[in-house]
Amino acid sequence: MTSVEEPARPGERIRDAARTRAEILDVATQEFARAGYDGARVDEIAAHTRTTKRMIYYYFGGKEQLFTAVLERAYGVIREAEQQLDVDHLDPVAAIRRLAELTFDHHERHPDFIRLVSIENIHGAEHIAASEELGRMGSPALDVIRRILAAGQESGLFTADVDAVDLHAMISAFCFFRVSNRHTFGALFGRDLVDPAQREHYRAMLGDMVIAFLTAERTAD
Amino acid sequence: MTSVEEPARPGERIRDAARTRAEILDVATQEFARAGYDGARVDEIAAHTRTTKRMIYYYFGGKEQLFTAVLERAYGVIREAEQQLDVDHLDPVAAIRRLAELTFDHHERHPDFIRLVSIENIHGAEHIAASEELGRMGSPALDVIRRILAAGQESGLFTADVDAVDLHAMISAFCFFRVSNRHTFGALFGRDLVDPAQREHYRAMLGDMVIAFLTAERTAD
DNA sequence: TCACTAATGTACGAACCAGTACGTTAGCTA
DNA sequence: TAGCTAACGTACTGGTTCGTACATTAGTGA
């Protein structure tokens, strides 16, 4: 995230709206991800900031809107990563694998994002619904998938006639679950899905799974 | 769940420890699944019960232990379903598909269970760790998968040499995500993954995916 | 340089909420 | 049938937590 670090001279009151706002967002992201929406404490967020609780209400209006802003930024980050993806020079099989790995890597690097999304789902995605920004912005990943699928299906490489949204769900499911359910899965089955030593194993497994699905001979249709 | 419905004659105080305990568990399951751990209100649980808050503390000790008891029962339900599964008469391919469908069906029928597990993950699976019962009981599904995999790999039908835990993770990921992330996914991509009209579609997709993965020709090894 | 406003800080209130002290009664058993 | 205990109810408390009223100052534009 875009953490702001400025040498705060003690006793001096420096005014910087953008910095204060950004700092609140940074800390709020951590706190919400740590404890969930209701478990998060506004006072705790303020305490980890160089400003006071008053500023949270000044800039965001309330806990609810703060969480929405946190979500907006977190989704913005993954969208940026997706936009940077360039797979037009790859053949469909390699392109799909690359895309899947991007999702895999992003989810692994941003467990806070995963937690925020889990939390938002517990609350019925009401903050996304309340956010204009989140409704507006589409998904670059979906566009990429659409193009790869079209190419793969046209060339006959891909036998499955899935649509982009479903394929995105399949990829996301694997990547998301690995991080989101790490703790219960580990406690129940004694295997840490996010163990760094197993990282390449699962990354390959995801690619193999998606490619196998897309290229399998259909027995009967 | 095992809801208990007894005609409560008004003004009369009927004593039934088992019924009271079960009723608290029923209501607590709903309340925790609805609002998350910190969002859930002990008073609210009590209010939807024919008894009082005092009884929650009498039987369970506290909010924390109540949530643990709720989790224990929820996991018990899926374990029972898994134990009923009999796939020994099926060939490996059909057997794996049947097992995947069992998970699919259970997750779809028990969204509360999914929410509880999501909530438990937000809290680092600390309640599972604190529960003797949950640590003790293994997973019948894993045993089944192990047997099917062994048969499939021996007969040469399965080319992938996955292990049971990983395959279980793959199946669970798809089934879990579909329910757990229903709201954010729906809000962002405009597709309801739990739409009844799409049920068979996703159920087949899951089976196709798993079978394709297990039976794909490996290009290089 | 003066005045105005955006930005910030302090102190507090009102509601909420987990947990408990204390009192009561149903139903079993000796 | 007496008495004992498991099962239950009422009423309250102490701490917490979101939110705000009110006061203050930094920086900017006229």
Short mmCIF file of C-alpha atoms (C1' of nucleotides) in Angstrom, two decimals:
data_model
loop_
_atom_site.label_atom_id
_atom_site.label_comp_id
_atom_site.label_asym_id
_atom_site.label_seq_id
_atom_site.Cartn_x
_atom_site.Cartn_y
_atom_site.Cartn_z
CA MET A 1 0.00 0.00 0.00
CA THR A 2 1.09 3.58 -0.34
CA SER A 3 2.34 4.20 3.18
CA VAL A 4 3.45 7.74 3.88
CA GLU A 5 6.46 8.26 6.08
CA GLU A 6 7.43 11.78 7.02
CA PRO A 7 9.82 12.77 9.78
CA ALA A 8 7.39 14.29 12.26
CA ARG A 9 9.13 17.02 14.16
CA PRO A 10 7.84 16.80 17.69
CA GLY A 11 5.65 19.55 19.02
CA GLU A 12 5.08 20.88 15.56
CA ARG A 13 1.70 20.58 13.92
CA ILE A 14 2.14 19.81 10.23
CA ARG A 15 -0.91 20.05 8.04
CA ASP A 16 -1.23 17.70 5.13
CA ALA A 17 -4.69 16.56 4.24
CA ALA A 18 -3.56 13.98 1.70
CA ARG A 19 -1.01 12.45 4.03
CA THR A 20 -3.43 12.28 6.96
CA ARG A 21 -6.10 10.71 4.81
CA ALA A 22 -3.70 8.16 3.39
CA GLU A 23 -2.31 7.31 6.79
CA ILE A 24 -5.78 6.70 8.18
CA LEU A 25 -6.54 4.41 5.24
CA ASP A 26 -3.34 2.43 5.79
CA VAL A 27 -4.01 1.85 9.44
CA ALA A 28 -7.71 1.20 8.92
CA THR A 29 -6.90 -1.47 6.33
CA GLN A 30 -4.78 -3.31 8.85
CA GLU A 31 -7.27 -2.95 11.68
CA PHE A 32 -10.32 -4.04 9.67
CA ALA A 33 -8.40 -6.95 8.19
CA ARG A 34 -7.19 -7.95 11.62
CA ALA A 35 -10.46 -7.91 13.50
CA GLY A 36 -13.33 -7.78 11.03
CA TYR A 37 -15.76 -4.91 10.66
CA ASP A 38 -17.39 -5.10 14.07
CA GLY A 39 -14.23 -6.23 15.78
CA ALA A 40 -12.30 -3.23 14.47
CA ARG A 41 -12.08 -0.26 16.82
CA VAL A 42 -12.15 3.30 15.58
CA ASP A 43 -10.15 4.36 18.62
CA GLU A 44 -7.55 1.74 17.82
CA ILE A 45 -7.19 3.00 14.27
CA ALA A 46 -6.79 6.54 15.53
CA ALA A 47 -4.21 5.44 18.09
CA HIS A 48 -1.97 4.01 15.37
CA THR A 49 -2.15 7.23 13.41
CA ARG A 50 -0.31 10.47 13.94
CA THR A 51 -3.68 12.16 14.08
CA THR A 52 -6.82 11.72 16.17
CA LYS A 53 -10.18 10.02 15.90
CA ARG A 54 -11.73 13.34 15.08
CA MET A 55 -9.95 13.28 11.72
CA ILE A 56 -11.43 9.93 10.78
CA TYR A 57 -14.88 11.43 11.09
CA TYR A 58 -13.71 14.62 9.42
CA TYR A 59 -12.42 12.83 6.33
CA PHE A 60 -14.63 9.79 6.06
CA GLY A 61 -17.79 10.54 7.97
CA GLY A 62 -17.93 7.34 9.98
CA LYS A 63 -16.79 3.79 10.46
CA GLU A 64 -19.04 2.50 7.72
CA GLN A 65 -17.73 4.92 5.08
CA LEU A 66 -14.18 4.35 6.24
CA PHE A 67 -14.53 0.65 5.56
CA THR A 68 -15.97 1.41 2.15
CA ALA A 69 -12.98 3.62 1.36
CA VAL A 70 -10.64 0.85 2.51
CA LEU A 71 -12.37 -1.59 0.18
CA GLU A 72 -12.25 0.82 -2.73
CA ARG A 73 -8.53 1.21 -2.41
CA ALA A 74 -7.90 -2.51 -1.97
CA TYR A 75 -9.87 -3.34 -5.12
CA GLY A 76 -8.07 -0.54 -6.91
CA VAL A 77 -4.73 -2.21 -6.23
CA ILE A 78 -5.65 -5.54 -7.82
CA ARG A 79 -7.21 -3.77 -10.78
CA GLU A 80 -3.98 -1.92 -11.38
CA ALA A 81 -2.05 -5.18 -11.34
CA GLU A 82 -4.47 -6.69 -13.82
CA GLN A 83 -4.14 -3.72 -16.11
CA GLN A 84 -0.40 -4.15 -16.26
CA LEU A 85 -0.81 -7.69 -17.57
CA ASP A 86 0.25 -8.12 -21.17
CA VAL A 87 -0.30 -11.57 -22.65
CA ASP A 88 -1.12 -10.70 -26.24
CA HIS A 89 2.18 -12.11 -27.45
CA LEU A 90 1.58 -15.49 -25.79
CA ASP A 91 -0.34 -18.47 -27.11
CA PRO A 92 -3.68 -19.05 -25.37
CA VAL A 93 -2.43 -21.84 -23.09
CA ALA A 94 0.55 -19.83 -21.85
CA ALA A 95 -1.59 -16.70 -21.61
CA ILE A 96 -4.17 -18.34 -19.39
CA ARG A 97 -1.51 -19.77 -17.18
CA ARG A 98 0.12 -16.38 -16.86
CA LEU A 99 -3.17 -14.77 -15.93
CA ALA A 100 -3.91 -17.43 -13.34
CA GLU A 101 -0.46 -16.92 -11.85
CA LEU A 102 -1.05 -13.19 -11.61
CA THR A 103 -4.15 -13.81 -9.52
CA PHE A 104 -2.28 -16.40 -7.49
CA ASP A 105 0.59 -14.01 -6.79
CA HIS A 106 -1.61 -11.07 -5.95
CA HIS A 107 -3.75 -13.01 -3.51
CA GLU A 108 -0.68 -14.42 -1.83
CA ARG A 109 0.94 -11.01 -1.52
CA HIS A 110 -2.19 -9.34 -0.21
CA PRO A 111 -3.77 -11.45 2.53
CA ASP A 112 -5.32 -8.28 3.94
CA PHE A 113 -7.25 -7.87 0.71
CA ILE A 114 -8.55 -11.42 1.02
CA ARG A 115 -9.66 -10.81 4.58
CA LEU A 116 -11.41 -7.59 3.66
CA VAL A 117 -13.32 -9.35 0.90
CA SER A 118 -14.28 -12.16 3.26
CA ILE A 119 -15.52 -9.60 5.75
CA GLU A 120 -17.45 -7.76 3.08
CA ASN A 121 -19.15 -11.02 2.12
CA ILE A 122 -20.21 -11.64 5.69
CA HIS A 123 -21.96 -8.31 5.46
CA GLY A 124 -23.68 -9.08 2.18
CA ALA A 125 -21.47 -6.78 0.09
CA GLU A 126 -23.46 -3.82 1.32
CA HIS A 127 -20.48 -1.49 1.18
CA ILE A 128 -19.74 -2.36 -2.43
CA ALA A 129 -23.38 -1.72 -3.20
CA ALA A 130 -23.11 1.66 -1.49
CA SER A 131 -19.98 2.62 -3.39
CA GLU A 132 -20.31 4.37 -6.73
CA GLU A 133 -16.64 3.85 -7.46
CA LEU A 134 -16.71 0.08 -6.98
CA GLY A 135 -19.81 -0.30 -9.08
CA ARG A 136 -18.33 1.77 -11.90
CA MET A 137 -14.98 0.12 -12.39
CA GLY A 138 -15.08 -3.12 -14.30
CA SER A 139 -12.48 -5.85 -14.23
CA PRO A 140 -9.47 -5.72 -16.55
CA ALA A 141 -8.92 -9.42 -15.87
CA LEU A 142 -12.27 -10.25 -17.40
CA ASP A 143 -11.39 -8.45 -20.63
CA VAL A 144 -8.10 -10.31 -20.83
CA ILE A 145 -9.80 -13.65 -20.21
CA ARG A 146 -12.39 -12.92 -22.86
CA ARG A 147 -9.70 -12.29 -25.44
CA ILE A 148 -7.67 -15.36 -24.54
CA LEU A 149 -10.74 -17.57 -24.56
CA ALA A 150 -11.81 -16.33 -27.95
CA ALA A 151 -8.38 -17.02 -29.40
CA GLY A 152 -8.14 -20.42 -27.75
CA GLN A 153 -11.56 -21.53 -28.82
CA GLU A 154 -11.11 -20.31 -32.38
CA SER A 155 -7.80 -22.09 -32.80
CA GLY A 156 -9.33 -25.27 -31.44
CA LEU A 157 -6.88 -25.44 -28.56
CA PHE A 158 -9.64 -25.01 -26.02
CA THR A 159 -12.36 -27.61 -26.15
CA ALA A 160 -14.40 -26.29 -23.24
CA ASP A 161 -16.85 -23.55 -24.04
CA VAL A 162 -16.73 -21.72 -20.75
CA ASP A 163 -17.38 -18.05 -20.51
CA ALA A 164 -14.98 -15.53 -19.04
CA VAL A 165 -16.84 -14.87 -15.80
CA ASP A 166 -17.01 -18.56 -14.93
CA LEU A 167 -13.35 -19.10 -15.68
CA HIS A 168 -12.49 -16.10 -13.57
CA ALA A 169 -14.54 -17.60 -10.75
CA MET A 170 -12.69 -20.90 -11.07
CA ILE A 171 -9.28 -19.26 -10.88
CA SER A 172 -10.28 -16.91 -8.09
CA ALA A 173 -11.81 -19.72 -6.07
CA PHE A 174 -8.56 -21.63 -5.92
CA CYS A 175 -6.41 -18.60 -5.17
CA PHE A 176 -8.83 -17.08 -2.72
CA PHE A 177 -9.55 -20.23 -0.74
CA ARG A 178 -5.88 -20.99 -0.31
CA VAL A 179 -5.43 -17.73 1.57
CA SER A 180 -8.86 -17.15 3.10
CA ASN A 181 -9.24 -20.63 4.57
CA ARG A 182 -5.63 -21.10 5.47
CA HIS A 183 -6.29 -21.22 9.19
CA THR A 184 -9.23 -23.62 9.40
CA PHE A 185 -7.74 -25.86 6.72
CA GLY A 186 -4.44 -25.93 8.53
CA ALA A 187 -6.03 -26.63 11.87
CA LEU A 188 -8.22 -29.44 10.53
CA PHE A 189 -5.95 -31.12 7.99
CA GLY A 190 -2.52 -30.19 9.26
CA ARG A 191 -1.40 -28.61 6.03
CA ASP A 192 -0.46 -24.97 5.58
CA LEU A 193 -1.68 -24.00 2.13
CA VAL A 194 0.44 -20.84 2.23
CA ASP A 195 3.65 -22.57 3.26
CA PRO A 196 6.37 -20.91 1.15
CA ALA A 197 7.94 -24.28 0.49
CA GLN A 198 4.72 -25.39 -1.23
CA ARG A 199 4.22 -22.20 -3.15
CA GLU A 200 5.47 -23.43 -6.54
CA HIS A 201 3.59 -26.67 -6.08
CA TYR A 202 0.24 -24.93 -5.71
CA ARG A 203 1.02 -22.36 -8.37
CA ALA A 204 1.66 -25.16 -10.85
CA MET A 205 -1.37 -27.09 -9.66
CA LEU A 206 -3.62 -24.12 -10.38
CA GLY A 207 -2.25 -23.74 -13.92
CA ASP A 208 -2.48 -27.47 -14.59
CA MET A 209 -6.05 -27.52 -13.36
CA VAL A 210 -7.21 -24.64 -15.52
CA ILE A 211 -5.40 -25.84 -18.65
CA ALA A 212 -6.62 -29.40 -18.17
CA PHE A 213 -10.16 -28.13 -17.86
CA LEU A 214 -9.93 -25.95 -20.95
CA THR A 215 -8.21 -28.53 -23.16
CA ALA A 216 -9.84 -31.79 -22.05
CA GLU A 217 -11.48 -33.92 -24.72
CA ARG A 218 -15.16 -33.80 -24.09
CA THR A 219 -16.51 -37.33 -24.03
CA ALA A 220 -20.14 -36.55 -24.85
CA ASP A 221 -21.82 -33.25 -25.64
CA MET B 1 -30.04 -28.47 11.98
CA THR B 2 -31.85 -30.27 14.74
CA SER B 3 -34.42 -27.64 15.64
CA VAL B 4 -36.63 -28.49 18.57
CA GLU B 5 -40.25 -27.41 18.45
CA GLU B 6 -42.42 -28.00 21.47
CA PRO B 7 -45.80 -26.40 22.13
CA ALA B 8 -44.92 -24.08 25.00
CA ARG B 9 -47.93 -23.69 27.23
CA PRO B 10 -47.90 -20.09 28.35
CA GLY B 11 -47.21 -19.30 31.96
CA GLU B 12 -45.87 -22.78 32.52
CA ARG B 13 -42.19 -23.31 33.10
CA ILE B 14 -41.07 -26.53 31.45
CA ARG B 15 -37.63 -27.82 32.25
CA ASP B 16 -35.65 -29.58 29.59
CA ALA B 17 -31.92 -29.12 29.65
CA ALA B 18 -31.30 -30.81 26.32
CA ARG B 19 -33.97 -28.83 24.54
CA THR B 20 -32.83 -25.52 25.98
CA ARG B 21 -29.23 -26.23 25.03
CA ALA B 22 -30.18 -27.25 21.51
CA GLU B 23 -32.39 -24.23 21.05
CA ILE B 24 -29.62 -21.89 22.12
CA LEU B 25 -27.28 -23.58 19.63
CA ASP B 26 -29.81 -23.23 16.83
CA VAL B 27 -30.36 -19.55 17.42
CA ALA B 28 -26.68 -18.86 18.04
CA THR B 29 -25.78 -20.49 14.73
CA GLN B 30 -28.08 -18.12 12.90
CA GLU B 31 -26.96 -15.05 14.80
CA PHE B 32 -23.23 -15.72 14.44
CA ALA B 33 -23.64 -16.54 10.76
CA ARG B 34 -25.70 -13.41 10.25
CA ALA B 35 -23.45 -10.88 11.92
CA GLY B 36 -20.03 -12.41 12.49
CA TYR B 37 -18.48 -13.11 15.86
CA ASP B 38 -18.18 -9.55 17.10
CA GLY B 39 -21.33 -8.44 15.35
CA ALA B 40 -23.39 -11.15 17.05
CA ARG B 41 -25.20 -10.09 20.20
CA VAL B 42 -25.64 -12.43 23.12
CA ASP B 43 -28.79 -10.54 24.07
CA GLU B 44 -30.13 -11.03 20.57
CA ILE B 45 -29.52 -14.77 20.75
CA ALA B 46 -31.28 -14.94 24.08
CA ALA B 47 -34.21 -12.91 22.79
CA HIS B 48 -34.87 -15.44 20.02
CA THR B 49 -34.86 -18.26 22.52
CA ARG B 50 -37.57 -19.37 24.89
CA THR B 51 -35.05 -18.93 27.69
CA THR B 52 -32.84 -16.10 28.92
CA LYS B 53 -29.27 -14.90 28.54
CA ARG B 54 -28.49 -16.39 31.91
CA MET B 55 -28.91 -19.86 30.42
CA ILE B 56 -26.35 -19.20 27.70
CA TYR B 57 -23.77 -18.58 30.40
CA TYR B 58 -25.10 -21.47 32.43
CA TYR B 59 -24.67 -23.98 29.61
CA PHE B 60 -21.78 -22.61 27.61
CA GLY B 61 -19.81 -20.33 29.86
CA GLY B 62 -19.52 -17.39 27.53
CA LYS B 63 -19.78 -16.02 24.02
CA GLU B 64 -16.45 -17.48 23.02
CA GLN B 65 -17.33 -21.02 24.09
CA LEU B 66 -20.78 -20.70 22.58
CA PHE B 67 -19.23 -19.94 19.21
CA THR B 68 -16.93 -22.93 19.60
CA ALA B 69 -19.92 -25.16 20.32
CA VAL B 70 -21.69 -23.78 17.25
CA LEU B 71 -18.65 -24.59 15.13
CA GLU B 72 -18.37 -28.08 16.58
CA ARG B 73 -21.92 -28.88 15.65
CA ALA B 74 -21.63 -27.37 12.17
CA TYR B 75 -18.54 -29.43 11.39
CA GLY B 76 -20.25 -32.47 12.84
CA VAL B 77 -23.04 -32.16 10.28
CA ILE B 78 -20.75 -32.22 7.24
CA ARG B 79 -18.76 -35.07 8.71
CA GLU B 80 -21.92 -37.10 9.06
CA ALA B 81 -22.80 -36.47 5.44
CA GLU B 82 -19.34 -37.54 4.36
CA GLN B 83 -19.59 -40.70 6.39
CA GLN B 84 -22.79 -41.68 4.61
CA LEU B 85 -21.02 -41.53 1.27
CA ASP B 86 -20.57 -44.92 -0.37
CA VAL B 87 -18.63 -44.92 -3.61
CA ASP B 88 -16.85 -48.25 -3.38
CA HIS B 89 -19.00 -49.74 -6.14
CA LEU B 90 -18.16 -46.93 -8.59
CA ASP B 91 -15.18 -46.60 -10.90
CA PRO B 92 -12.67 -43.93 -9.80
CA VAL B 93 -13.88 -41.28 -12.22
CA ALA B 94 -17.51 -41.61 -11.19
CA ALA B 95 -16.51 -41.91 -7.55
CA ILE B 96 -14.56 -38.65 -7.55
CA ARG B 97 -17.38 -36.87 -9.30
CA ARG B 98 -19.84 -38.18 -6.73
CA LEU B 99 -17.65 -37.03 -3.88
CA ALA B 100 -17.22 -33.58 -5.39
CA GLU B 101 -20.96 -33.31 -5.83
CA LEU B 102 -21.51 -34.22 -2.21
CA THR B 103 -19.32 -31.31 -1.15
CA PHE B 104 -21.05 -29.08 -3.67
CA ASP B 105 -24.48 -29.99 -2.40
CA HIS B 106 -23.59 -29.69 1.25
CA HIS B 107 -22.06 -26.25 0.85
CA GLU B 108 -25.02 -25.05 -1.12
CA ARG B 109 -27.49 -26.36 1.41
CA HIS B 110 -25.59 -24.95 4.39
CA PRO B 111 -24.62 -21.35 3.69
CA ASP B 112 -24.55 -20.75 7.43
CA PHE B 113 -21.77 -23.29 7.75
CA ILE B 114 -19.78 -21.47 5.09
CA ARG B 115 -20.23 -18.18 6.87
CA LEU B 116 -19.17 -19.66 10.20
CA VAL B 117 -16.02 -21.06 8.65
CA SER B 118 -15.26 -17.70 7.02
CA ILE B 119 -15.72 -16.02 10.36
CA GLU B 120 -13.50 -18.55 12.08
CA ASN B 121 -10.79 -17.86 9.52
CA ILE B 122 -10.96 -14.14 10.18
CA HIS B 123 -10.18 -15.05 13.76
CA GLY B 124 -7.27 -17.29 12.90
CA ALA B 125 -9.10 -20.54 13.68
CA GLU B 126 -8.53 -19.92 17.37
CA HIS B 127 -11.77 -21.63 18.36
CA ILE B 128 -10.91 -24.78 16.45
CA ALA B 129 -7.54 -24.73 18.16
CA ALA B 130 -9.29 -24.41 21.52
CA SER B 131 -11.67 -27.29 20.81
CA GLU B 132 -10.65 -30.81 21.72
CA GLU B 133 -13.54 -32.24 19.75
CA LEU B 134 -12.65 -30.50 16.49
CA GLY B 135 -9.03 -31.48 16.76
CA ARG B 136 -9.88 -35.09 17.43
CA MET B 137 -12.29 -35.84 14.62
CA GLY B 138 -10.62 -36.38 11.29
CA SER B 139 -12.27 -36.08 7.91
CA PRO B 140 -14.14 -39.01 6.39
CA ALA B 141 -13.91 -37.30 3.02
CA LEU B 142 -10.14 -37.53 3.12
CA ASP B 143 -10.25 -41.27 3.65
CA VAL B 144 -12.61 -41.66 0.75
CA ILE B 145 -10.44 -39.53 -1.51
CA ARG B 146 -7.38 -41.51 -0.54
CA ARG B 147 -9.02 -44.77 -1.55
CA ILE B 148 -10.36 -43.41 -4.83
CA LEU B 149 -7.01 -41.86 -5.73
CA ALA B 150 -5.16 -45.08 -5.01
CA ALA B 151 -7.54 -47.06 -7.22
CA GLY B 152 -7.44 -44.49 -10.00
CA GLN B 153 -3.70 -44.16 -10.02
CA GLU B 154 -3.16 -47.90 -9.91
CA SER B 155 -5.49 -48.55 -12.83
CA GLY B 156 -3.77 -45.82 -14.83
CA LEU B 157 -6.98 -43.82 -15.19
CA PHE B 158 -5.52 -40.94 -13.18
CA THR B 159 -2.36 -39.47 -14.58
CA ALA B 160 -1.92 -36.76 -11.97
CA ASP B 161 -0.16 -37.79 -8.81
CA VAL B 162 -1.94 -35.47 -6.43
CA ASP B 163 -2.41 -36.31 -2.83
CA ALA B 164 -5.74 -36.48 -1.06
CA VAL B 165 -5.41 -33.30 0.96
CA ASP B 166 -4.61 -31.20 -2.09
CA LEU B 167 -7.48 -32.66 -4.07
CA HIS B 168 -9.79 -32.00 -1.17
CA ALA B 169 -8.58 -28.41 -1.13
CA MET B 170 -9.26 -28.06 -4.84
CA ILE B 171 -12.81 -29.35 -4.55
CA SER B 172 -13.53 -27.36 -1.39
CA ALA B 173 -12.14 -24.17 -2.91
CA PHE B 174 -14.61 -24.25 -5.77
CA CYS B 175 -17.61 -25.17 -3.62
CA PHE B 176 -16.72 -22.83 -0.79
CA PHE B 177 -15.95 -19.78 -2.92
CA ARG B 178 -19.19 -20.08 -4.81
CA VAL B 179 -21.12 -19.63 -1.58
CA SER B 180 -18.75 -17.54 0.54
CA ASN B 181 -18.03 -14.93 -2.13
CA ARG B 182 -21.47 -14.91 -3.63
CA HIS B 183 -22.18 -11.34 -2.62
CA THR B 184 -19.01 -9.56 -3.68
CA PHE B 185 -18.79 -11.59 -6.86
CA GLY B 186 -22.38 -10.82 -7.68
CA ALA B 187 -21.97 -7.13 -6.96
CA LEU B 188 -18.79 -6.81 -9.03
CA PHE B 189 -19.47 -9.13 -11.96
CA GLY B 190 -23.23 -9.18 -12.06
CA ARG B 191 -23.48 -12.94 -11.80
CA ASP B 192 -25.11 -14.84 -8.96
CA LEU B 193 -23.03 -17.98 -8.47
CA VAL B 194 -25.80 -19.51 -6.35
CA ASP B 195 -28.59 -18.82 -8.82
CA PRO B 196 -30.70 -22.02 -8.79
CA ALA B 197 -30.99 -21.88 -12.57
CA GLN B 198 -27.20 -22.19 -12.81
CA ARG B 199 -26.90 -24.89 -10.21
CA GLU B 200 -26.48 -27.86 -12.58
CA HIS B 201 -24.12 -25.85 -14.71
CA TYR B 202 -21.70 -25.23 -11.86
CA ARG B 203 -22.12 -28.70 -10.46
CA ALA B 204 -21.07 -30.18 -13.80
CA MET B 205 -18.28 -27.65 -14.16
CA LEU B 206 -16.80 -28.72 -10.85
CA GLY B 207 -16.85 -32.39 -11.82
CA ASP B 208 -15.41 -31.66 -15.29
CA MET B 209 -12.66 -29.61 -13.76
CA VAL B 210 -11.59 -32.24 -11.25
CA ILE B 211 -11.76 -35.12 -13.72
CA ALA B 212 -9.91 -33.15 -16.39
CA PHE B 213 -7.18 -32.38 -13.91
CA LEU B 214 -6.85 -35.98 -12.76
CA THR B 215 -6.91 -37.54 -16.21
CA ALA B 216 -5.00 -34.98 -18.29
CA GLU B 217 -2.01 -36.25 -20.29
CA ARG B 218 1.03 -34.70 -18.71
CA THR B 219 3.18 -33.06 -21.39
CA ALA B 220 6.50 -33.14 -19.57
CA ASP B 221 7.39 -34.58 -16.18
"C1'" DT C 1 -0.63 41.39 6.77
"C1'" DC C 2 -5.05 40.33 7.81
"C1'" DA C 3 -8.79 37.57 7.71
"C1'" DC C 4 -10.83 33.41 6.52
"C1'" DT C 5 -11.18 28.57 6.12
"C1'" DA C 6 -9.36 23.97 6.05
"C1'" DA C 7 -7.35 21.12 9.18
"C1'" DT C 8 -6.61 19.60 13.72
"C1'" DG C 9 -7.04 18.59 18.90
"C1'" DT C 10 -9.61 17.79 23.52
"C1'" DA C 11 -12.99 16.26 26.24
"C1'" DC C 12 -17.08 14.21 26.83
"C1'" DG C 13 -21.70 11.78 26.42
"C1'" DA C 14 -25.01 8.33 25.61
"C1'" DA C 15 -25.88 3.92 24.20
"C1'" DC C 16 -24.58 -0.53 24.16
"C1'" DC C 17 -23.21 -5.01 25.71
"C1'" DA C 18 -20.81 -9.03 27.94
"C1'" DG C 19 -21.12 -10.91 32.03
"C1'" DT C 20 -22.94 -11.67 37.03
"C1'" DA C 21 -25.13 -11.44 41.82
"C1'" DC C 22 -28.95 -13.00 43.68
"C1'" DG C 23 -33.32 -15.05 43.99
"C1'" DT C 24 -36.81 -18.76 42.51
"C1'" DT C 25 -38.95 -23.20 41.21
"C1'" DA C 26 -39.55 -27.76 38.95
"C1'" DG C 27 -38.95 -32.30 39.43
"C1'" DC C 28 -36.49 -36.22 41.14
"C1'" DT C 29 -35.13 -39.23 44.96
"C1'" DA C 30 -34.67 -41.07 49.45
"C1'" DT D 1 -43.54 -36.07 51.09
"C1'" DA D 2 -39.59 -33.59 52.36
"C1'" DG D 3 -35.67 -31.83 50.78
"C1'" DC D 4 -32.18 -31.22 47.51
"C1'" DT D 5 -30.28 -29.74 43.31
"C1'" DA D 6 -30.42 -28.81 38.45
"C1'" DA D 7 -32.62 -25.55 35.81
"C1'" DC D 8 -34.30 -21.19 35.29
"C1'" DG D 9 -35.46 -15.79 35.76
"C1'" DT D 10 -34.59 -10.73 37.03
"C1'" DA D 11 -32.15 -6.91 37.48
"C1'" DC D 12 -28.09 -4.75 37.39
"C1'" DT D 13 -23.06 -3.17 36.57
"C1'" DG D 14 -18.83 -1.80 34.76
"C1'" DG D 15 -16.42 -1.11 30.97
"C1'" DT D 16 -16.38 -0.12 26.27
"C1'" DT D 17 -17.12 2.40 21.95
"C1'" DC D 18 -19.08 5.25 18.30
"C1'" DG D 19 -19.79 9.66 17.64
"C1'" DT D 20 -19.78 14.88 18.55
"C1'" DA D 21 -19.65 19.68 20.71
"C1'" DC D 22 -16.46 22.90 21.19
"C1'" DA D 23 -11.99 24.99 20.95
"C1'" DT D 24 -7.70 25.99 18.28
"C1'" DT D 25 -4.20 26.82 14.77
"C1'" DA D 26 -1.79 26.56 10.18
"C1'" DG D 27 -1.67 28.20 5.84
"C1'" DT D 28 -3.49 30.81 1.97
"C1'" DG D 29 -5.45 34.38 -0.88
"C1'" DA D 30 -6.90 39.23 -1.17
#
